Coordinates of C-alpha atoms in Angstrom, one line a residue:
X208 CA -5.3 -3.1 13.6
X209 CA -4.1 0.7 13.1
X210 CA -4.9 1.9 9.8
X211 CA -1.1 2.9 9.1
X212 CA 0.6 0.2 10.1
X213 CA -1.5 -2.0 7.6
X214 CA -1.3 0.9 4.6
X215 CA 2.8 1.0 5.5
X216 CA 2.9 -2.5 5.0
X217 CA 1.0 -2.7 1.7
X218 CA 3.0 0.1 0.2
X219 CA 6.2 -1.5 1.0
X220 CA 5.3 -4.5 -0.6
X221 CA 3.7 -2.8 -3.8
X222 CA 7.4 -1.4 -3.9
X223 CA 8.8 -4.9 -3.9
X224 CA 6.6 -6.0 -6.6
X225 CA 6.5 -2.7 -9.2
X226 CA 10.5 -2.8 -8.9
X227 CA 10.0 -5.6 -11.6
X228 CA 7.8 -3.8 -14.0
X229 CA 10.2 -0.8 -13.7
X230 CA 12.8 -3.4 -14.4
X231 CA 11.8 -4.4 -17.9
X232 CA 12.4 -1.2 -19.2
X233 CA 15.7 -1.1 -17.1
X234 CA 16.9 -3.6 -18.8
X235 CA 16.2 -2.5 -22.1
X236 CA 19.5 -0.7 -22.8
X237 CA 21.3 -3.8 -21.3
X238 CA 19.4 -6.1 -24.0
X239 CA 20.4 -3.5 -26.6
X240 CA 24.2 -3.2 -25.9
X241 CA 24.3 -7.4 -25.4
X242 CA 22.7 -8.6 -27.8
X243 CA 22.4 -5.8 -30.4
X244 CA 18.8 -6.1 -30.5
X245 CA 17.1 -3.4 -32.8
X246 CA 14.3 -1.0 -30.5
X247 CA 11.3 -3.2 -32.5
X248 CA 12.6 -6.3 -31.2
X249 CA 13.6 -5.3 -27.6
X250 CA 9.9 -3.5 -27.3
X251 CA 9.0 -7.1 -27.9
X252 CA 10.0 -7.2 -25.0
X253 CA 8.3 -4.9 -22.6
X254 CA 5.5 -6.3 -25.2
X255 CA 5.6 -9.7 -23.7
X256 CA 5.5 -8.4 -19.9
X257 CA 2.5 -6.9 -20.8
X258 CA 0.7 -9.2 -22.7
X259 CA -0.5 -11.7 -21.0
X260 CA -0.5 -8.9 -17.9
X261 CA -3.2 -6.9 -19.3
X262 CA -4.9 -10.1 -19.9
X263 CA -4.7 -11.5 -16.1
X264 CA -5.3 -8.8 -14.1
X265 CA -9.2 -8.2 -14.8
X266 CA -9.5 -12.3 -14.4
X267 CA -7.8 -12.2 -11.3
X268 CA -9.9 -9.4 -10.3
X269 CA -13.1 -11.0 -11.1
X270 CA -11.5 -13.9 -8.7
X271 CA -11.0 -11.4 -6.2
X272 CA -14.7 -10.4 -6.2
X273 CA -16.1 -14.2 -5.6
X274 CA -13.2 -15.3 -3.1
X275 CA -11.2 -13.4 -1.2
X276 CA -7.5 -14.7 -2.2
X277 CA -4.9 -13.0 0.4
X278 CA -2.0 -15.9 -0.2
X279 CA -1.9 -14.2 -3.8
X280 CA 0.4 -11.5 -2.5
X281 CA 3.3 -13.3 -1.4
X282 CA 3.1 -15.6 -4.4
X283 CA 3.0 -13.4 -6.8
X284 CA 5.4 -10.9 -5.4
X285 CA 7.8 -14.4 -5.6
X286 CA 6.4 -14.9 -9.5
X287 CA 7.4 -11.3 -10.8
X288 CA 10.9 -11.8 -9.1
X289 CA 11.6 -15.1 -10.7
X290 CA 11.0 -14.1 -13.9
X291 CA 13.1 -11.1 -14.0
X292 CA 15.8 -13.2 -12.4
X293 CA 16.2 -15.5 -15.3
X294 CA 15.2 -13.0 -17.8
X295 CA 19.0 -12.5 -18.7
X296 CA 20.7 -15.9 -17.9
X297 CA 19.8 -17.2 -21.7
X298 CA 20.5 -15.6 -25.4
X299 CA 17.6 -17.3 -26.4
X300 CA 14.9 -14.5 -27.2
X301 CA 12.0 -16.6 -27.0
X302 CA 13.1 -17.6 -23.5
X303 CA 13.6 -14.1 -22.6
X304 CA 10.5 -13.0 -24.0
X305 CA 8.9 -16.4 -21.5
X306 CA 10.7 -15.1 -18.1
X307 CA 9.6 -11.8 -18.3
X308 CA 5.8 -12.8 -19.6
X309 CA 5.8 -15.1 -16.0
X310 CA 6.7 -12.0 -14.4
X311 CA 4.0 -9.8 -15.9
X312 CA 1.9 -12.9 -14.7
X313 CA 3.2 -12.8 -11.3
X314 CA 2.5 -8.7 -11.3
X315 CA -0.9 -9.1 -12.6
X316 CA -2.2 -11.5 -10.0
X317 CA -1.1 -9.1 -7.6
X318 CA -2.4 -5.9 -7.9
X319 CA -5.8 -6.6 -7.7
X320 CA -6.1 -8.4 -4.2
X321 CA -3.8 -5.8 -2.8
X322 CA -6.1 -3.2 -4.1
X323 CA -8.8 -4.7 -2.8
X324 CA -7.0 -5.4 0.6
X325 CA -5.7 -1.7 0.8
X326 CA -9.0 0.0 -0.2
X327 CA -10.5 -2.3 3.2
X328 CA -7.7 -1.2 5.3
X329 CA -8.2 2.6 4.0
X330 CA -11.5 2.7 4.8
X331 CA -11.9 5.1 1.5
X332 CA -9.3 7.1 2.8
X333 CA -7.5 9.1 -0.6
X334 CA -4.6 9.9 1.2
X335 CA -4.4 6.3 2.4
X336 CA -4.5 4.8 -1.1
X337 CA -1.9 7.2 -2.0
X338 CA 0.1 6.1 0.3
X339 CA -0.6 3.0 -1.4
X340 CA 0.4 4.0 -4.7
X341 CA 3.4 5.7 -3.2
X342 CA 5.0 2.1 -2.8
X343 CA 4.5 1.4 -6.2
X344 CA 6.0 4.4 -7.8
X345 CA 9.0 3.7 -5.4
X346 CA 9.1 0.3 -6.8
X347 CA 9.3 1.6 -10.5
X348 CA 12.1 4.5 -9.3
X349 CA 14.4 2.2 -7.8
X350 CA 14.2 -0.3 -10.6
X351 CA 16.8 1.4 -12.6
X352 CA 19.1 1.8 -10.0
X353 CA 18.9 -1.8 -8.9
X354 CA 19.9 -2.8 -12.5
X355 CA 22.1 -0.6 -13.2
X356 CA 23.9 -2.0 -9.8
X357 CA 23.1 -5.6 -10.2
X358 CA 24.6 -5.9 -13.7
X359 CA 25.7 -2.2 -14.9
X360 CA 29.1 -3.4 -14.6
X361 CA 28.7 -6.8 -15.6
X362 CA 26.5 -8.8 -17.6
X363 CA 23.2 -9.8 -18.0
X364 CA 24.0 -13.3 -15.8
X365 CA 23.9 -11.1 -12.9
X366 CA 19.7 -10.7 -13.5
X367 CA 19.7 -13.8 -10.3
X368 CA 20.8 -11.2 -7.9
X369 CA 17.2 -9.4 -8.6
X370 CA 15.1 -11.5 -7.2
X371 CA 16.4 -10.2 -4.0
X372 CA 13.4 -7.9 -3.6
X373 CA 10.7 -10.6 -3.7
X374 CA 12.0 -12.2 -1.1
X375 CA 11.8 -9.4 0.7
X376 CA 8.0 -8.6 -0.3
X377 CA 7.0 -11.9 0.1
X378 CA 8.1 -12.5 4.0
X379 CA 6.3 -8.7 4.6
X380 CA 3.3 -10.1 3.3
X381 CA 2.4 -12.2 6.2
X382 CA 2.3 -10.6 9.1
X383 CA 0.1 -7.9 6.5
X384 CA -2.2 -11.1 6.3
X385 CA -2.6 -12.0 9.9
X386 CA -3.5 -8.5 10.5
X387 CA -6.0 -7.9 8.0
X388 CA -7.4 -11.1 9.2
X389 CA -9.2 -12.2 6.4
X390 CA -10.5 -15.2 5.5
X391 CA -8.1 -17.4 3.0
X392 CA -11.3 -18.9 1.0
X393 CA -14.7 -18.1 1.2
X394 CA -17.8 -16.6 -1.3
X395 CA -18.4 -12.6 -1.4
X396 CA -21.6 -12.9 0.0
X397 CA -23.7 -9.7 -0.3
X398 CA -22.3 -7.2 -2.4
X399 CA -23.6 -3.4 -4.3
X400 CA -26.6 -4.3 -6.9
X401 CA -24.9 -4.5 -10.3
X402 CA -28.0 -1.5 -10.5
X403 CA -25.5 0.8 -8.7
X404 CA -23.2 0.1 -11.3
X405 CA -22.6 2.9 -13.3
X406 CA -20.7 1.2 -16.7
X407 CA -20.7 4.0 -18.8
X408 CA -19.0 6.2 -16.6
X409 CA -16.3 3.2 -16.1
X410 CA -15.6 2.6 -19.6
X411 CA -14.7 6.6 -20.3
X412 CA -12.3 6.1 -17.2
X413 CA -10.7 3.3 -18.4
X414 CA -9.9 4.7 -21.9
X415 CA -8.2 7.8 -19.9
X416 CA -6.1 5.5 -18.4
X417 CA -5.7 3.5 -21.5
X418 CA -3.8 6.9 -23.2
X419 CA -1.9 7.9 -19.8
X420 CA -0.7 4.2 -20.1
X421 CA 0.5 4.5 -23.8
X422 CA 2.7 7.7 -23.3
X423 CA 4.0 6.5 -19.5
X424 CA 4.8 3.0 -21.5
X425 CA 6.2 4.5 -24.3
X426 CA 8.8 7.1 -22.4
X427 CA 9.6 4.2 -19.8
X428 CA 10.9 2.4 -23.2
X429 CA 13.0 4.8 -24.6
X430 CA 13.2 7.5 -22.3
X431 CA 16.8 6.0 -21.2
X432 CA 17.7 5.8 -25.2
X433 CA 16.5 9.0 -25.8
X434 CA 18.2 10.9 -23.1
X435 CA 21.9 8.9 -24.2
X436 CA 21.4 10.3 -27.8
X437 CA 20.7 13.8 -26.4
X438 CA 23.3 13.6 -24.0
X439 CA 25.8 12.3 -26.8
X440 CA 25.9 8.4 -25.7
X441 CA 26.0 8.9 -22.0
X442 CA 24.9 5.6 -20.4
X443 CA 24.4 7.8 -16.7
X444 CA 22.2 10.1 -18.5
X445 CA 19.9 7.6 -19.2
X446 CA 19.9 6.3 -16.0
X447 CA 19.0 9.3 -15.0
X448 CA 16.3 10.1 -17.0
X449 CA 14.5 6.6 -16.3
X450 CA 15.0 7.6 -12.3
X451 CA 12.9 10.6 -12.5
X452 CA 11.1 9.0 -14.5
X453 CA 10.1 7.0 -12.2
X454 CA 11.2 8.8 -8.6
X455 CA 8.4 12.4 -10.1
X456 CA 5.7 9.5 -9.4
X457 CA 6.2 9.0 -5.7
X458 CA 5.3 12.8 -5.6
X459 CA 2.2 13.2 -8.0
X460 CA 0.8 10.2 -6.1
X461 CA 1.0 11.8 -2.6
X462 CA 0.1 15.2 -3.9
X463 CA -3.0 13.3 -6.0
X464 CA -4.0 11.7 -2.6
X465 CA -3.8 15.7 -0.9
X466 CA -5.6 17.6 -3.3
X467 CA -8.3 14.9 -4.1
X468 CA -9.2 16.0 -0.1
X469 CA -9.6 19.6 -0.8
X470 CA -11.1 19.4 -4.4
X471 CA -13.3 16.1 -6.0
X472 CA -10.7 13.6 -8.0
X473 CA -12.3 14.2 -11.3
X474 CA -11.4 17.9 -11.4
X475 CA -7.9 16.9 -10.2
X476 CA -7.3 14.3 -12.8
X477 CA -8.7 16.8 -15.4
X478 CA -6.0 19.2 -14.7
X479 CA -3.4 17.0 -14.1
X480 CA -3.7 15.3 -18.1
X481 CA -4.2 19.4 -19.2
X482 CA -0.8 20.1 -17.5
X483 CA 1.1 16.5 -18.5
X484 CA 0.7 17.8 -22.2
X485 CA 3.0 20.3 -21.6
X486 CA 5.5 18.6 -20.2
X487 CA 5.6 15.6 -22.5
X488 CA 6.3 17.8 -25.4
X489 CA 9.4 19.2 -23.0
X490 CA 10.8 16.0 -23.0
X491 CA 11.0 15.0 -25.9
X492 CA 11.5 18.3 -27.4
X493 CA 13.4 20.3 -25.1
X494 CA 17.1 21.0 -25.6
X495 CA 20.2 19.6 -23.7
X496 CA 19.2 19.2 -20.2
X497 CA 16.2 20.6 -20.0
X498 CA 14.8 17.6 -20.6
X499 CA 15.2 16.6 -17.1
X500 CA 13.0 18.5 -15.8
X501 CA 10.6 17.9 -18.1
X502 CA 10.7 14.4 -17.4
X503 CA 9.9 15.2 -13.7
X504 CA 7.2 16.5 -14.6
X505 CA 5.7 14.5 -16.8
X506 CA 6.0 12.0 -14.2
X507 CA 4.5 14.0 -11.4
X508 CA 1.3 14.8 -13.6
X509 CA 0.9 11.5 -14.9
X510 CA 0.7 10.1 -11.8
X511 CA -1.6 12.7 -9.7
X512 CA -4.9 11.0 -10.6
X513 CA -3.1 7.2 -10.5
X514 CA -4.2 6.6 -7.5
X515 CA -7.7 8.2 -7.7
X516 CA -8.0 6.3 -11.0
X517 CA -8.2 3.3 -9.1
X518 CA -10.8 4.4 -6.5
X519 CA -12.7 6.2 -9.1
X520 CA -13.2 2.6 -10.8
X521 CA -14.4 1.5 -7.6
X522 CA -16.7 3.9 -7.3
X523 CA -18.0 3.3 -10.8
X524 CA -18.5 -0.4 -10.0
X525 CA -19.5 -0.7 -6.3
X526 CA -20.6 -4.3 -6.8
X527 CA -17.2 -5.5 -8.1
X528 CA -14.2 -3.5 -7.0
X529 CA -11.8 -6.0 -7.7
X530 CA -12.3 -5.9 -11.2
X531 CA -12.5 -2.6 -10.9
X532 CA -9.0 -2.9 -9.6
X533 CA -8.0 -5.2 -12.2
X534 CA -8.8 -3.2 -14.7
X535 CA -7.7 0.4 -13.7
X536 CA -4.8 -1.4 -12.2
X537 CA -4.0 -3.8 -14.8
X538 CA -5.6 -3.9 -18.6
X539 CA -5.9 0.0 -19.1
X540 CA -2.7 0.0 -17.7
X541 CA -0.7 -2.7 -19.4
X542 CA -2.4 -1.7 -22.9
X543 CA 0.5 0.9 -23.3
X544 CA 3.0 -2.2 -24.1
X545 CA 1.2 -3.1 -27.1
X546 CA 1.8 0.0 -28.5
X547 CA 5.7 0.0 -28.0
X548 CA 6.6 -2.5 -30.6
X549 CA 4.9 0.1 -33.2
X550 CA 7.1 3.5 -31.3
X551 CA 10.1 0.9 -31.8
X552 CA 9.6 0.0 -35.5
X553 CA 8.6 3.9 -36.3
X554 CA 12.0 4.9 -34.7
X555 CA 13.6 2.0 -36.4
X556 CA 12.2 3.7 -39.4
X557 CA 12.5 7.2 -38.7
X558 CA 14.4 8.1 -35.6
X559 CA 13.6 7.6 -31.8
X560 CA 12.5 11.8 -31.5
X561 CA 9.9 11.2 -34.1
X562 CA 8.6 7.8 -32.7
X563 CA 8.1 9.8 -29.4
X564 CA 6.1 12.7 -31.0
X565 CA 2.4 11.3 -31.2
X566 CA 2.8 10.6 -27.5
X567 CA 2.5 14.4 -26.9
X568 CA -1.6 13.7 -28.2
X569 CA -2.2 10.9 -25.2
X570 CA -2.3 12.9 -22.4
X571 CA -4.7 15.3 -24.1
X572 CA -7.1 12.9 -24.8
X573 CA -7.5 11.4 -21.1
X574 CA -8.1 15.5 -20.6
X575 CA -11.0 15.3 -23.0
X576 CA -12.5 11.8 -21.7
X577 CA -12.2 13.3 -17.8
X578 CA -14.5 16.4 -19.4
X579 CA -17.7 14.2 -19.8
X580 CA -16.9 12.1 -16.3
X581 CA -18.9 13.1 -12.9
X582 CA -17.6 12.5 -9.7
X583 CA -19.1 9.5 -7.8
X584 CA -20.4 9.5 -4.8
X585 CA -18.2 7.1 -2.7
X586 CA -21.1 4.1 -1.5
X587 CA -20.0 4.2 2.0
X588 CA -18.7 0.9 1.9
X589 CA -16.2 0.5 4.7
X590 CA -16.5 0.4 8.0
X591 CA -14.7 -0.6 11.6
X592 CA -16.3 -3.4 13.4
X593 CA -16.5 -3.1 17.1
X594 CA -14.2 -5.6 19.2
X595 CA -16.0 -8.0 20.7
X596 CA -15.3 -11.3 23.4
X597 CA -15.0 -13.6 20.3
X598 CA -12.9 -11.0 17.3
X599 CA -10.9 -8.6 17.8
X600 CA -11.4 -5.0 15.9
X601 CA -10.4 -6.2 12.5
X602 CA -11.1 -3.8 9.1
X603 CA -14.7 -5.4 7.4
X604 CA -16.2 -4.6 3.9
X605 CA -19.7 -3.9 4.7
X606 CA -21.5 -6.9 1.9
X607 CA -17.9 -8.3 1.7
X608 CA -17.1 -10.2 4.3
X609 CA -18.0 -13.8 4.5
X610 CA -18.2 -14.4 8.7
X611 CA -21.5 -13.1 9.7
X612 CA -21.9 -11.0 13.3
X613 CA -22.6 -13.3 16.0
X614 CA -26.8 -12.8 16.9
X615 CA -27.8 -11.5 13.0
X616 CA -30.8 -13.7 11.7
X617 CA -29.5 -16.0 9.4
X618 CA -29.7 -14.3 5.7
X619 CA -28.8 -11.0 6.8
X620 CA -24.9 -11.1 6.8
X621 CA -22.4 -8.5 9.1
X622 CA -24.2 -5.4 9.6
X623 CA -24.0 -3.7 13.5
X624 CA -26.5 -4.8 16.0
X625 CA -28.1 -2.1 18.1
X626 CA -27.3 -2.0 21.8
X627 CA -29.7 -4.1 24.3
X628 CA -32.5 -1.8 25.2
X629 CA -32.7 0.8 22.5
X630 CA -35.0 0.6 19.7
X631 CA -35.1 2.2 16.3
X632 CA -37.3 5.5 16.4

């Protein structure tokens, strides 16, 4: 299987699934105007997405690293679209708040196995798992345009039309599957020591990615609410500013895959949360439409170390990358909707320029935690196994995969056998 062809695949479904976490905060404005929900209570919902979403992913990672789970792709990327889809077709808030929590579920169970899945068809490959990222970010940046079309013009009963997309994502997973050709159940068999764990070094990483999540979270919110009161009530101009948002990702990822080649990922990350200070203070601070730009950027430099976050984790913790993934991908990640029901009631409070204020301090603080981290020495765990009479070349974890080489004593899983005739020296 060609590396690209597997990565393009991957990334075009993370786009079909990340359209629906982008589409919680597109909707927000919709819920507002509806059913005049105040900000606390319609953070409540982007609350409820993330819930039970940071919860899942790590469990679904941990999964991930005893079983390899590849049918959790396409039924998850159907999951997240469902619950959007009937996210709008009741007034009932509680029932809301239960169709968009089965999405975050449906989200959360998929992020981890694809990361795992992309990181074995990468074979460690930055750029690769940019790519992968890529998909994702184009996922969130076409969320608000896909609302605003679906029911812009209408009313929240057009929220069916959504699950259009997971569809979609779910028919490109399978022919992703057959090519990966991995195993549908099956143990890990032999995996890093937990010795070559390094835990200390995780946890710092994870509270970085715990602040980036908080501001991103937060100006995802009310980003579109903020830019309509700076742009005296237009509805466009908050569409706008959710799109770039969203769209300044898709270019800090690829550029965050790029320079992590030339220089080591910690370094990048570092100046990337230096640099997103600035920026966040322009957009919430900077007059008239100014704040455009700033929100471009912001984007960009939140999301050049997204992607090496997640490979960084798996560095950290050789022996279980998918909770690794899980957790870079998921928990640290979906923390930053716990804290928008307290933005909402302080701009409830106060006003929505104020709420926004402390978010300037997050980025700063990922800065400081990326001071004490020290680039990891990728473990070398990926490799191409050879085509032979019985397999075809397919991409293999080296201690991952569960089908031993044909001839290896028994006990000693995978692993290349030396050609007939030469000896070790």
């Amino acid at each position: 299987m060609r590396r690209n062809t597997s990565i393009s695949l991957l990334a075009v479904g993370h786009a079909c699934v990340d359209i629906y976490q982008g589409a919680v905060a597109a909707l927000i404005p919709f819920f507002v105007a509806e059913r005049d929900y105040t900000y606390a209570v319609a953070s409540g919902i982007v609350l409820a997405a993330s819930l039970l979403s940071s919860v899942a992913q790590p469990v679904f990672g941990a999964l991930t690293d005893r079983w390899a789970m590849p049918w959790l792709l396409p039924v998850s990327t159907l999951l997240g679209g469902v619950g959007i889809a009937l996210s709008g077709l009741s007034g009932s808030y509680g029932l809301t708040l239960l169709f968009v929590a089965v999405s975050g579920v449906g989200v959360a169970a998929y992020h981890p196995e694809s990361a795992r899945l992309a990181r074995l068809a990468s074979a460690g490959s930055h750029s690769a798992m940019s790519w992968f990222s890529l998909g994702g970010n184009i996922g969130f940046a076409l969320a608000p345009l896909m609302v605003a079309a679906a029911i812009g013009h209408g009313s929240l009963r057009w929220t069916p039309v959504l699950v259009l997309p997971a569809l979609a994502g779910a028919a490109l997973c399978l022919p992703v599957l057959r090519m990966l050709d991995r195993p549908r159940t099956g143990t890990a068999g032999t995996r890093a020591p937990r010795s070559a764990d390094d835990m200390a070094s995780f946890v710092r990483l994870s509270l970085a990615v715990v602040f980036r999540s908080v501001v991103f979270t937060g100006l995802s919110t009310f980003v579109s609410l903020h830019a309509q009161q700076r742009m005296e009530g237009s509805a466009t101009a908050g569409t706008v500013a959710l799109f770039l948002l969203f769209l300044g990702g898709a270019f800090g990822s690829v550029l965050g895959g790029s320079l992590a080649n030339r220089y080591d990922r910690v370094r990048v990350s570092r100046w990337s949360y230096l640099l997103s200070v600035a920026a966040v203070t322009g957009v919430i601070h900077a007059p008239g439409p100014a704040m455009f730009l700033f929100v471009a950027l912001t984007s960009a430099g939140l999301y050049v170390p997204f992607s090496l976050q997640v490979t960084l984790g798996q560095d950290y913790l050789p022996s279980r990358v998918g909770t690794a993934a899980g957790v870079t991908l998921g928990l640290t990640v979906s923390v930053g909707g716990l804290v928008s029901p307290l933005l909402g009631h302080l701009a409830d409070t106060t006003d929505l320029r104020t709420a926004l204020t402390p978010l300037i301090a997050m980025p700063a603080l990922s800065w400081l935690l990326f001071r004490t981290l020290p680039e990891p020495t990728p473990p070398g765990a990926l490799r191409r196994t050879a085509p032979s009479a019985t397999t075809s070349g397919t991409w293999k974890e080296a201690g991952r995969d569960s089908t031993p080489v044909p001839g290896t004593p028994p006990g000693r899983p995978g692993g290349p056998r030396r050609a007939p005739g030469r000896t070790r020296p």
